[in-house]
Structures are given as structure tokens and as C-alpha cells.
Amino acid sequence: MATEKTTIFSPELAARFDKLVTLYPVRRSALVPMLLYAQDEVGYISTAVIAEVAERIGIRENDVQSVLSYYSMLRTKPAGKYNVQVCTNISCMVCDGYKILEHCKKRLGIGHKEVTSDGLFSLEEVECIGACCWAPAIQINYDFYDELTPEKMDQILDDYKAGRGKETV
Amino acid sequence: MPRLVSHPDEVKIISRRFGLGATDIGKYIELDGYKAVQAAISKGPEWIISEMKASGLRGRGGAGFPTGMKWSFVPKQSEKAKYVLVNGDESEPGTCKDHLIFLYDPHAVIEGTMIAGIAIGAKMGFIYLRGEYRYLLKIMEKAVADAYAKGFLGKNIFGSGVDFDIVTQTGAGAYEVGEESALMESLEGKRGVPRIKPPFPAVVGLYGGPTVINNVETIASVPHILLMSGEAYAKVGSERNGGTRLFGISGHVERPGVYELPMGYNLKKAIYDVAGGVRGGKKLKAVVPGGSSTPVLTADEIDVGLDFDQMGKAGTMLGSGGIVVLDETVCMVEFALRTIKFYQHESCGWCIPCREGTDWLKKSITRLHEGGAVDKDIDNIRYLAENMLGRTFCPLGDAAAMPTIGFVQKFRKEFEDHLNGRGCPYKHSLEREEALV
């Protein structure tokens, strides 16, 4: 439906959304994945994203807002190109997860949910990411790094800065 | 990349294909893959359910409900379509077992979902992964596409006349969505808040149709059970607790990792023999035995069998199988605080005892840890937690209250040591900055 109209998404993503809404018994089931994929492309959930997603599914923008505000991975303002998410939950906490977080804060010069001035990195203290046996662990965007030390952390950040980081989308 | 570990005491059933390249469908087939589903088709639902009942398999998400019985609750006749929903929202702190199943044996999840579908008469299954598991979703998506390409999924699977489709997707960050009714809400494109029960999902579930919801590990165990027989599977475990379980041992141990041990295996042996004991020769202080919501055990309470019943008798729970080991350097008040912060952050806000209770507990324990508390605060923390129990739609309220009660009960001395302006007496390396927002 929306393909004939103007879309704010890339042709690939628009085509993907066209298919996504048909996979489920009800179109609305595609909402959470659509928001996440839209965020991956646009960088955050903008009002334009909300409007188009609402139209594609056939629900009110209010309903999209309500769902959006519930999920911690969805954001309404841009993060850095590389969003560094440091787990400090129990297994990581007792394996120096907070040291990793402090190290990242110092190294990047930003705090929780802040973005570096060049827009390259943002930092987030997150809840358990399901890598407890390989603690301390982080994610950069969707990629996991585990059994970290401050030295390994430096190497990872250097790699991303030099454009050599992994980028699972 | 998660490291695979191994120990001679392991009985590898569900993990037997880990590290063998079974993400490739050809390799999976070579390793007895998609045989169980064909047996399931030819022998029918009654056979499947009787094998599942004989296996003694109990839900690996944490509640431990017998899987065969759960499946048998689904009405045979239903006007509405029936569904299978696989819960891969794995979010309980301390738990990372489903991570490995998705990573190393995605076809076992698909095959188990198909068998569950055949058992209850569903034509569609959903595999829901937590939002953080994007790279694992890609592995699952490829596995599902490969299964369609082989004709294992879609119309007329294995020439049976039965159709079966699978849709995979992720969430977008929410612990609460791991609760089965909230999971259904999320899959229906809504906020992940719980539904009142009854009706149970087996009767009124996804889109109002009868739905079986199982954890990833439960579902991935199913093909193995049919291949080895329910009876043989049951024998591996302990009384009323069939088979094996993936135990994730993390924290202060020499060899952390996910180990597959028979149900009923001794917890002390799991820590000292399997995981190599406490790291750096330090003394053991406490063990959180089954994910962050299970009440803590002290160092002298760990001589207990790892199954649902024995852990229950020991005053705790087997939970998700995530064993977090704490050495003598951990401040239990700080640990309790980190735990309650998590639940406060993740409470969906639907039920007031949970929404307000977790917030007050966080505030009270923060104050205590910082040295601003008085004597009666310790009892107040416990009283508050006790009054959250059983007063919410879903178990998140209990999941926050139970460990809190445990910490106060078993480490009261440490709570008292923080009183009267003293603050945390433990010299610890954990720097506490701003709270999670």
C-alpha cells in the first residue's frame, strides 16, 4: 500500500515492511520489529517514523507512541553511530562490569545516554544482555564483546573509531 | 563470541550438536536432524504427548511446569487457530543458555516448534527472541529459510498433508515480555503488560486462539526426547525431574560457562568440580542459584540437588538455571541493591504493588547502603517485600520480592553493619555512579 506513496524509508526497507505486515494474522503484530528496523535506518524514532508506521499498520499515531515508550531499546532522539551498551547487572557487576563502564566514561568523555560531540559514540549502562557466563560483556549496536578488560575495551573502541568495527544490522 | 566449555560430568543431549556446525541444515540432518518431526507426523499427537509426559520434562524457562501436561491442556477442537509460541526473550539476569541454543543449534528450535505444533494441532509457530539478540535472529532467519527451501516448512510438510509456518522476530528490550502473557501482548504489537489468568494461554492465547508457550530450551529438548524415548530421557534426571538442563555458571568461578548436567546434580559439585571452584582461591560467600529472582543460598546451604523439587525444599528455586557465584568480597547489600534496581527498572507499571514496591525497595536499600538508614528500615524492607508477594498479575513482583527477602533474612548482619550513618563497610571495587534511568 505505502509503496506507491512517498516513504521516508529506503526502497529496501519499504519493501521489507510491505512483506512484514502480511506475515502475521494481524498487521499490528509487525509493529515492534518495524519500529526497531526503522530505528536502525533512521537512527531514532522520529515523528515522521511514527506517522508512517502508524499508517502502514492502520493504527493511530498515539498507539505507536504508547508502544514505543514501553521498550527500552527504542529511542526518540539520535544515539551515536556506535552505541556502546555496558552491562552492569549481577554477573557482570561481580566481574568488574562497573570498571568497564567507568573506563568507557573516561575514555569517551561522556556519561549514561550521552553522545560524543562528533556523534560517533554514545554510551549506555544497560541491564542484563544474556552474556553472563562471558562477563563482563557489552554490546556495540547489535554486536557482543565479552570477557572484557579495560585494555580490550580500548582496542575495540579504537577499531570502531578507525572504521574497523563489526556492524551487524 | 561465547566460549564453549566442557566437563566429564556433563551429559550432552541438548548441547550435543554445539560446535559441530549444525547451523548448516545439511549438517543438522546428518546429526539426526528432522528425524523426530517425521516420527511425530507418522505416530501422531497422542504418541507425542505420551512421550512428553513420560520424559518428565519440566519447563526450562523457570516455572518448571510439566511440558507434556501443558500441551495436553490445549483443546482438540477449536474454532480459532492454535499457535505455538517459543519464548526466547531470555532476560533473567544470570541466564545465557538460550543464547547458545540459537547460536549453535537453531534447527533444533525449529524442529521442536514443529513437533509442538503437530501435538496440539497448530499450523503456525512464532519464535520470539529478545531485541538484543539481533545476530541470533539472523541465524534463526537463515535456518528457517533453509527449512522452507527443503520443503520442511510450508505446505504439506514431509508429505503429511499438514501445513506449518514459522515466523521469527525480536522484541525491543523489555524483561517483562519474558512473562508469557506479556509476550503475547508484545507479539500482538502492544505494550508488554501481563494479562489476567485464567483464562490460560492453552485456552485463550495469541489472537484469542489456544496457544502453547514454551521456553527455547524446552522446545529444543523435544526432538531429542522423541529420538531417545521419553522413558530414556526421564532416567537421565532425578525423580519427577526428567533429563538434563543447561546450567549457566557465572560470577566468581574459575571456569564460568554453560554446562549440561543431569537434573538433580549437586550444586556444590557444579560449582567446585564442574566450574573449578571459587576464583583466585577466595572463600565462597553466597550463590544465587537460578537467575536473579531466586532466593540466595549461603555458602553452607549449597549441598543440594539441582532440580525443581530439591531446590524448592531448600527454600529457593531452580529458576532459569543461571547460577551466580559470589565470593567473600561482595557486599550483599550492594548486591541486593543492584538486583532491586533491575526489577524497578523492568517493572512494567501495570500492577501497583510491583510498580510502587520495587521503587520503594530501591529507595530504601539505596539509603541503607549509603548509610542513611535506621534500625527499623531493615524490617521495613522485608515487610514491604513480603506484601508484594502474590499481589500482581504476573510474577515480576514476586521475582523482585523473593530475593530481597532472602538477602535480608540470610545476610541481616551485613544490613545491620550499614546502619547508623556507617554506610558500606566493605572495601569494594565496584564504583557506583548514577542509577539507571
XYZ file of C-alpha atoms in Angstrom:
606
model
C 0.000 0.000 0.000
C 2.560 2.559 1.089
C 4.952 1.700 -1.719
C 3.044 3.765 -4.256
C 3.160 6.736 -1.945
C 6.178 8.604 -0.769
C 8.031 6.879 2.005
C 10.731 8.127 4.340
C 12.400 4.728 4.254
C 14.807 3.270 1.730
C 13.175 1.193 -1.038
C 14.611 -1.973 0.571
C 13.166 -1.203 3.976
C 9.824 -0.138 2.488
C 9.643 -3.447 0.619
C 10.562 -5.318 3.771
C 7.756 -3.569 5.675
C 5.285 -4.378 2.907
C 6.068 -8.040 3.476
C 6.358 -7.887 7.258
C 2.760 -6.791 7.804
C 1.500 -9.789 5.820
C 3.363 -12.413 7.857
C 1.075 -12.297 10.867
C -2.600 -12.988 11.413
C -2.945 -9.262 12.237
C -0.929 -6.398 10.744
C -0.277 -4.831 14.122
C 1.964 -7.746 15.131
C 4.632 -6.256 12.889
C 4.770 -3.082 14.997
C 7.656 -3.821 17.377
C 10.007 -5.227 14.706
C 9.090 -2.382 12.344
C 9.994 0.234 14.918
C 13.335 -1.424 15.561
C 14.178 -1.707 11.851
C 13.077 1.872 11.266
C 15.319 2.999 14.102
C 18.238 1.071 12.614
C 17.852 3.009 9.387
C 16.790 6.460 10.586
C 18.815 6.451 13.797
C 15.857 7.037 16.094
C 12.078 7.010 16.115
C 11.210 10.407 14.699
C 7.706 11.813 14.380
C 7.894 11.006 10.662
C 8.684 7.367 11.505
C 5.745 7.238 13.893
C 3.420 8.691 11.259
C 4.461 6.307 8.509
C 4.495 3.212 10.713
C 1.030 4.086 12.029
C -0.263 4.480 8.500
C 1.299 1.277 7.240
C -0.243 -0.725 10.058
C -3.500 1.149 10.146
C -3.431 2.304 13.748
C -3.325 5.746 15.384
C -0.036 7.526 15.969
C -0.973 7.543 19.648
C -0.941 3.754 19.705
C 2.514 3.726 18.167
C 3.713 6.252 20.775
C 2.321 4.132 23.567
C 4.140 1.013 22.382
C 7.307 2.916 21.596
C 7.615 4.314 25.108
C 7.485 0.827 26.591
C 10.575 -0.754 25.021
C 13.986 0.260 26.312
C 15.825 -0.223 23.013
C 13.601 2.232 21.167
C 14.679 5.863 21.391
C 13.194 9.160 20.296
C 16.445 11.009 19.820
C 19.620 10.044 17.970
C 22.337 7.971 19.613
C 25.931 7.881 18.434
C 26.772 5.976 15.286
C 28.123 3.327 17.644
C 26.014 2.888 20.736
C 28.165 1.325 23.463
C 25.961 -0.591 25.906
C 27.714 -1.756 29.039
C 26.012 -4.408 31.148
C 26.329 -3.921 34.906
C 23.791 -6.499 36.010
C 24.718 -9.073 38.626
C 27.084 -11.413 36.763
C 28.836 -8.502 35.050
C 28.764 -6.427 38.264
C 30.785 -9.017 40.180
C 33.180 -9.427 37.228
C 34.176 -5.755 37.039
C 31.394 -4.542 34.752
C 31.409 -1.196 36.566
C 35.126 -0.835 35.864
C 34.375 -1.237 32.181
C 31.604 1.341 32.421
C 33.872 3.817 34.238
C 36.600 3.192 31.712
C 34.250 3.926 28.823
C 33.013 7.098 30.508
C 36.550 8.392 30.913
C 37.717 7.283 27.535
C 34.729 8.701 25.645
C 34.236 11.660 27.954
C 30.501 11.074 28.185
C 28.026 9.661 30.684
C 24.978 7.417 30.588
C 22.842 8.087 27.487
C 25.153 10.824 26.228
C 26.679 11.204 22.769
C 30.230 12.297 21.879
C 30.450 15.684 20.161
C 31.491 14.084 16.858
C 28.389 11.876 17.025
C 30.478 8.733 16.695
C 29.823 7.125 20.076
C 27.104 7.063 22.673
C 27.184 5.258 25.997
C 24.532 3.430 27.924
C 24.511 1.412 31.146
C 22.193 -1.465 30.325
C 20.501 -4.350 32.077
C 21.458 -7.999 31.521
C 22.203 -8.704 27.861
C 22.384 -12.504 28.148
C 26.141 -12.979 28.148
C 26.537 -13.726 31.885
C 28.964 -16.622 31.552
C 31.299 -14.459 29.499
C 31.183 -11.419 31.783
C 31.899 -8.585 31.722
C 30.111 -8.041 28.444
C 28.971 -5.158 26.297
C 27.191 -4.599 23.030
C 28.090 -2.045 20.401
C 24.901 -1.628 18.432
C 23.957 -5.303 17.962
C 27.433 -6.828 18.323
C 28.563 -8.551 21.504
C 32.002 -8.291 23.108
C 32.769 -10.309 26.182
C 35.378 -11.256 28.793
C 36.482 -7.646 28.660
C 39.317 -5.786 30.317
C 39.946 -2.048 30.067
C 42.735 -2.827 27.567
C 40.468 -4.937 25.376
C 37.856 -2.196 25.611
C 40.370 0.362 24.325
C 41.208 -1.869 21.384
C 37.545 -2.273 20.494
C 36.871 1.457 20.649
C 39.987 2.133 18.559
C 38.765 -0.322 15.947
C 35.377 1.334 15.709
C 36.946 4.752 15.545
C 39.095 3.585 12.645
C 36.046 2.108 10.885
C 37.081 -1.491 11.544
C 34.275 -2.456 13.921
C 31.688 -5.159 13.293
C 28.317 -3.935 12.123
C 25.508 -6.443 12.364
C 22.235 -4.912 11.231
C 31.849 -14.963 20.737
C 30.600 -17.130 23.609
C 33.160 -19.695 24.633
C 32.096 -23.343 24.785
C 33.158 -25.306 27.838
C 33.173 -28.968 28.649
C 33.350 -31.222 31.686
C 33.331 -35.045 32.026
C 30.237 -34.970 34.268
C 28.179 -33.400 31.533
C 25.509 -35.434 29.753
C 25.232 -33.813 26.370
C 21.746 -34.195 24.986
C 20.556 -30.724 24.080
C 24.109 -29.437 23.616
C 25.380 -32.412 21.673
C 25.441 -30.513 18.380
C 27.070 -27.388 19.838
C 30.246 -26.523 17.988
C 29.642 -29.111 15.259
C 28.404 -26.759 12.572
C 24.723 -27.678 12.966
C 23.587 -24.214 11.874
C 24.064 -25.734 8.415
C 20.916 -27.679 7.564
C 22.873 -30.461 5.850
C 24.996 -30.963 8.936
C 21.933 -30.862 11.160
C 20.286 -33.600 9.095
C 23.480 -35.645 9.245
C 23.331 -35.341 13.052
C 19.842 -36.936 13.211
C 18.075 -33.678 12.488
C 14.438 -33.600 11.318
C 14.026 -37.314 12.110
C 11.994 -36.679 15.240
C 9.477 -34.490 13.444
C 8.923 -37.197 10.832
C 8.335 -39.740 13.586
C 5.943 -37.246 15.186
C 3.986 -36.934 11.952
C 3.689 -40.657 11.418
C 2.856 -41.567 15.027
C 0.548 -38.647 15.788
C -0.325 -36.242 18.611
C -1.266 -38.830 21.236
C 2.072 -40.561 20.915
C 3.955 -37.242 21.120
C 2.133 -36.143 24.236
C 2.532 -39.510 25.950
C 6.270 -39.463 25.216
C 6.498 -35.913 26.547
C 4.656 -36.896 29.714
C 6.905 -39.941 30.158
C 10.010 -37.770 29.724
C 9.305 -35.781 32.866
C 10.429 -32.648 31.022
C 9.524 -29.548 33.002
C 9.548 -26.010 31.642
C 13.076 -24.705 31.349
C 12.064 -21.053 31.474
C 11.953 -21.278 35.229
C 8.490 -22.273 36.380
C 9.105 -25.983 35.864
C 5.605 -26.864 34.685
C 5.438 -30.344 33.072
C 5.559 -29.781 29.310
C 3.515 -32.824 28.287
C 0.733 -31.772 30.630
C 0.805 -28.207 29.326
C 0.368 -29.465 25.772
C -2.467 -31.767 26.804
C -4.478 -28.783 28.122
C -4.948 -27.418 24.604
C -8.472 -28.263 23.430
C -8.561 -30.672 20.498
C -11.355 -28.807 18.761
C -11.095 -25.082 18.429
C -12.871 -22.595 16.211
C -9.909 -20.272 16.435
C -6.498 -21.105 15.042
C -3.993 -22.576 17.505
C -0.416 -21.399 17.849
C 2.974 -22.368 19.219
C 4.967 -19.535 20.717
C 8.611 -20.036 21.590
C 9.860 -17.755 24.329
C 13.400 -16.653 23.537
C 13.156 -13.384 25.401
C 15.852 -14.699 27.767
C 16.326 -11.753 30.122
C 16.647 -13.126 33.638
C 19.988 -11.835 34.938
C 22.448 -14.709 35.185
C 20.921 -16.578 32.244
C 22.527 -17.052 28.828
C 21.688 -20.634 27.847
C 19.158 -19.914 25.082
C 21.806 -17.649 23.553
C 23.878 -20.799 22.864
C 20.960 -22.826 21.514
C 20.155 -20.121 18.945
C 23.827 -19.786 18.115
C 24.721 -23.445 17.716
C 21.540 -25.428 17.098
C 18.836 -23.237 15.527
C 17.221 -26.121 13.652
C 16.513 -27.903 16.945
C 14.338 -24.910 17.884
C 12.539 -25.133 14.554
C 12.065 -28.888 14.791
C 10.805 -28.666 18.372
C 8.347 -25.951 17.359
C 7.024 -28.131 14.544
C 6.568 -31.100 16.875
C 4.722 -28.936 19.402
C 2.534 -27.739 16.536
C 1.728 -31.273 15.431
C 0.978 -32.276 19.024
C -1.603 -29.552 19.573
C -2.870 -29.122 16.010
C -1.339 -25.720 15.296
C -0.345 -24.620 11.826
C 1.773 -21.685 12.847
C 4.624 -21.091 15.238
C 6.374 -17.951 16.396
C 9.917 -17.769 17.672
C 10.390 -14.566 19.658
C 13.935 -13.530 20.568
C 14.913 -10.628 22.787
C 15.785 -7.467 20.873
C 19.443 -7.578 21.838
C 19.805 -10.939 20.041
C 19.857 -9.497 16.513
C 22.791 -11.633 15.394
C 20.987 -14.685 16.687
C 17.812 -13.648 14.864
C 19.852 -13.656 11.660
C 20.961 -17.210 12.405
C 17.357 -18.229 13.092
C 16.099 -16.464 9.955
C 18.609 -18.307 7.821
C 17.722 -21.641 9.432
C 14.001 -21.024 8.829
C 14.660 -20.028 5.194
C 16.761 -23.175 4.686
C 13.993 -25.317 6.180
C 11.452 -23.737 3.797
C 13.805 -24.289 0.860
C 13.981 -28.001 1.725
C 10.200 -28.187 1.963
C 10.361 -28.959 5.698
C 8.237 -25.907 6.428
C 5.297 -24.517 4.495
C 2.623 -26.544 2.718
C 2.298 -30.288 3.159
C 5.378 -30.805 5.340
C 7.096 -34.151 4.692
C 4.159 -35.168 2.514
C 1.905 -35.317 5.559
C -0.864 -33.103 4.258
C -0.139 -30.830 7.226
C 0.947 -27.216 6.734
C 3.244 -25.475 9.164
C 4.708 -21.987 9.078
C 7.213 -20.304 11.367
C 7.723 -16.586 11.876
C 10.760 -15.292 13.763
C 11.072 -11.855 15.282
C 12.695 -9.950 18.121
C 11.402 -7.722 20.842
C 12.896 -4.335 21.589
C 14.143 -4.506 25.147
C 11.826 -5.491 27.989
C 12.347 -8.104 30.728
C 8.613 -8.244 31.388
C 7.992 -9.616 27.901
C 9.549 -12.885 29.075
C 6.329 -13.430 31.045
C 4.071 -15.475 28.810
C 1.011 -13.238 28.688
C 3.106 -10.080 28.249
C 4.944 -11.936 25.485
C 1.664 -12.473 23.669
C 0.784 -8.798 24.061
C 4.153 -7.829 22.599
C 3.713 -10.206 19.689
C 0.339 -8.628 19.045
C 2.085 -5.277 18.699
C 1.218 -3.837 22.091
C 2.935 -2.763 25.295
C 4.179 -5.853 27.093
C 1.840 -5.822 30.061
C 0.520 -9.061 31.544
C -2.988 -10.469 31.120
C -5.074 -11.763 33.975
C -5.230 -15.549 34.311
C -7.413 -17.514 33.876
C -8.062 -17.930 31.023
C -4.709 -19.601 30.486
C -2.964 -19.352 27.107
C -3.709 -23.012 26.357
C -7.356 -21.965 26.086
C -7.234 -18.272 25.134
C -3.831 -17.158 23.934
C -2.400 -15.396 20.912
C -5.088 -13.676 18.850
C -7.581 -15.352 21.161
C -6.635 -18.836 19.990
C -5.317 -21.742 22.092
C -1.565 -21.287 22.428
C 1.308 -23.302 23.788
C 4.163 -21.153 25.053
C 7.474 -22.836 25.799
C 10.962 -21.683 26.555
C 13.639 -22.204 23.875
C 15.470 -24.867 25.867
C 12.214 -26.752 26.483
C 11.359 -26.691 22.781
C 14.874 -27.655 21.683
C 14.759 -30.662 24.055
C 11.674 -32.060 22.355
C 13.295 -33.643 19.250
C 15.902 -35.321 21.465
C 13.190 -36.748 23.706
C 11.327 -38.288 20.775
C 14.556 -39.723 19.370
C 15.743 -41.316 22.631
C 12.213 -42.005 24.036
C 10.582 -40.213 26.921
C 11.427 -43.021 29.291
C 15.146 -42.934 28.482
C 15.181 -39.150 28.876
C 13.440 -39.339 32.252
C 16.044 -41.815 33.513
C 18.853 -39.327 32.960
C 17.397 -36.943 35.533
C 16.135 -37.243 39.078
C 12.733 -38.185 40.450
C 9.926 -36.161 38.795
C 12.611 -34.098 37.006
C 13.445 -35.688 33.705
C 16.547 -35.219 31.616
C 19.285 -32.660 31.673
C 19.484 -28.931 31.893
C 21.783 -26.221 30.639
C 23.236 -24.581 33.731
C 24.974 -21.268 33.228
C 27.580 -20.831 35.939
C 28.825 -17.252 36.164
C 30.404 -14.847 38.625
C 33.405 -15.714 40.780
C 34.317 -19.158 39.455
C 37.452 -20.381 37.720
C 35.661 -21.807 34.683
C 32.407 -19.974 34.025
C 30.256 -21.318 31.233
C 27.116 -23.167 30.239
C 27.251 -26.840 31.230
C 24.670 -29.525 30.515
C 24.175 -31.519 33.691
C 21.610 -34.137 34.665
C 18.698 -32.809 36.688
C 19.406 -33.366 40.367
C 23.171 -32.818 40.010
C 24.668 -31.477 43.221
C 25.050 -27.689 43.283
C 28.247 -27.787 45.317
C 29.826 -30.179 42.807
C 28.648 -27.977 39.963
C 30.481 -25.023 41.483
C 33.611 -26.757 42.746
C 34.141 -29.634 40.311
C 32.487 -28.523 37.103
C 33.189 -24.792 37.232
C 36.528 -25.191 39.006
C 35.626 -23.573 42.328
C 35.871 -20.002 43.529
C 38.190 -17.802 41.516
C 41.568 -16.853 42.960
C 41.294 -19.168 45.974
C 38.825 -16.852 47.717
C 36.092 -18.007 50.071
C 32.560 -18.574 48.856
C 30.003 -16.201 50.338
C 26.743 -16.881 48.536
C 25.101 -18.384 45.468
C 22.144 -17.097 43.502
C 21.051 -20.466 42.186
C 18.654 -19.885 39.284
C 18.675 -16.346 37.966
C 18.379 -13.112 39.925
C 14.813 -13.756 41.076
C 15.666 -16.873 43.083
C 16.390 -16.511 46.813
C 20.075 -16.600 47.676
C 21.814 -19.567 49.307
C 24.646 -19.116 51.787
C 27.946 -20.964 51.378
C 26.829 -23.741 53.724
C 23.462 -24.293 52.037
C 24.724 -25.439 48.658
C 24.901 -29.172 49.227
C 21.637 -29.645 47.366
C 20.429 -31.296 44.155
C 19.715 -29.094 41.168
C 16.117 -29.944 40.389
C 12.814 -28.163 40.866
C 11.773 -30.142 43.937
C 15.051 -30.278 45.832
C 15.683 -26.579 45.295
C 12.148 -25.871 46.481
C 12.797 -27.841 49.658
C 15.979 -25.821 50.175
C 13.829 -22.674 50.260
C 14.786 -21.400 46.855
C 14.077 -22.236 43.221
C 15.778 -23.892 40.296
C 14.586 -20.974 38.148
C 16.311 -20.393 34.848
C 19.422 -22.427 35.681
C 21.593 -19.319 35.896
C 23.922 -19.924 38.846
C 25.715 -16.773 40.007
C 28.596 -17.437 42.402
C 29.681 -14.719 44.836
C 32.935 -14.693 46.757
C 33.718 -13.113 50.133
C 34.418 -9.668 48.646
C 30.821 -9.000 47.604
C 28.761 -6.629 49.732
C 25.380 -8.331 49.930
C 23.566 -5.033 50.452
C 25.098 -3.670 47.292
C 24.220 -6.895 45.513
C 20.632 -6.675 46.788
C 20.538 -3.080 45.603
C 21.710 -3.941 42.089
C 19.116 -6.710 41.961
C 16.224 -4.473 43.040
C 17.351 -1.696 40.699
C 16.913 -4.136 37.875
C 13.381 -5.073 38.890
C 12.455 -1.457 39.495
C 13.696 -0.615 36.010
C 11.844 -3.534 34.432
C 8.537 -3.377 36.320
C 6.018 -2.636 33.579
C 3.934 -0.499 35.933
C 0.693 -2.365 35.357
C 0.216 -3.584 38.948
C 0.666 -1.115 41.778
C 2.272 -3.460 44.358
C 5.067 -4.168 41.896
C 5.425 -0.670 40.441
C 5.468 1.083 43.822
C 7.021 -1.771 45.763
C 10.111 -2.087 43.598
C 10.578 1.683 43.696
C 10.344 1.869 47.477
C 12.640 -1.105 47.892
C 15.186 0.539 45.628
C 14.966 3.797 47.592
C 15.165 2.059 50.969
C 18.104 -0.165 50.068
C 19.921 2.755 48.430
C 19.516 4.774 51.617
C 20.688 1.848 53.716
C 23.713 1.271 51.529
C 24.656 4.914 51.717
C 24.392 4.961 55.490
C 21.192 6.970 55.896
C 19.044 4.206 57.363
C 17.896 3.363 60.881
C 17.218 0.022 62.629
C 13.602 -0.402 61.632
C 14.385 0.143 57.953
C 15.670 -3.398 57.703
C 12.361 -4.813 58.905
C 10.513 -2.348 56.716
C 12.358 -3.596 53.650
C 11.353 -7.128 54.476
C 7.767 -6.173 55.333
C 7.403 -4.254 52.090
C 8.769 -7.148 50.042
C 6.535 -9.664 51.809
C 3.490 -7.571 50.991
C 4.263 -7.625 47.272
C 4.110 -11.424 47.126
C 1.185 -12.831 45.189
C -0.476 -9.451 44.659
C 0.314 -8.902 40.987
C -0.941 -10.198 37.625
C 2.438 -11.682 36.733
C 5.352 -12.987 38.785
C 7.616 -9.938 38.335
C 6.510 -8.586 41.705
C 7.410 -11.880 43.337
C 10.657 -12.016 41.362
C 11.660 -8.730 42.970
C 10.377 -9.520 46.454
C 11.669 -13.066 46.910
C 15.382 -12.400 46.520
C 15.067 -9.239 48.629
C 13.521 -11.227 51.481
C 16.296 -13.786 51.076
C 19.058 -11.203 51.281
C 17.626 -9.624 54.439
C 16.953 -12.988 56.044
C 20.301 -14.591 55.349
C 22.631 -11.605 55.456
C 20.934 -9.476 58.103
C 24.265 -8.857 59.788
C 25.550 -7.159 56.656
C 22.453 -4.982 56.514
C 22.978 -4.024 60.168
C 26.611 -3.200 59.503
C 25.417 -0.423 57.199
C 23.225 1.255 59.823
C 23.555 4.488 61.752
C 25.470 6.552 59.293
C 28.170 3.989 58.735
C 27.376 3.248 55.106
C 29.010 0.424 53.255
C 31.760 -1.080 55.422
C 33.043 -3.258 52.619
C 36.002 -2.126 50.676
C 34.790 -2.854 47.235
C 35.970 -2.248 43.733
C 32.554 -1.568 42.343
C 32.205 2.089 41.653
C 28.637 3.202 41.853
C 27.683 6.091 39.655
C 24.258 7.353 38.714
C 21.354 4.974 38.897
C 19.874 3.519 35.777
C 17.342 5.846 34.262
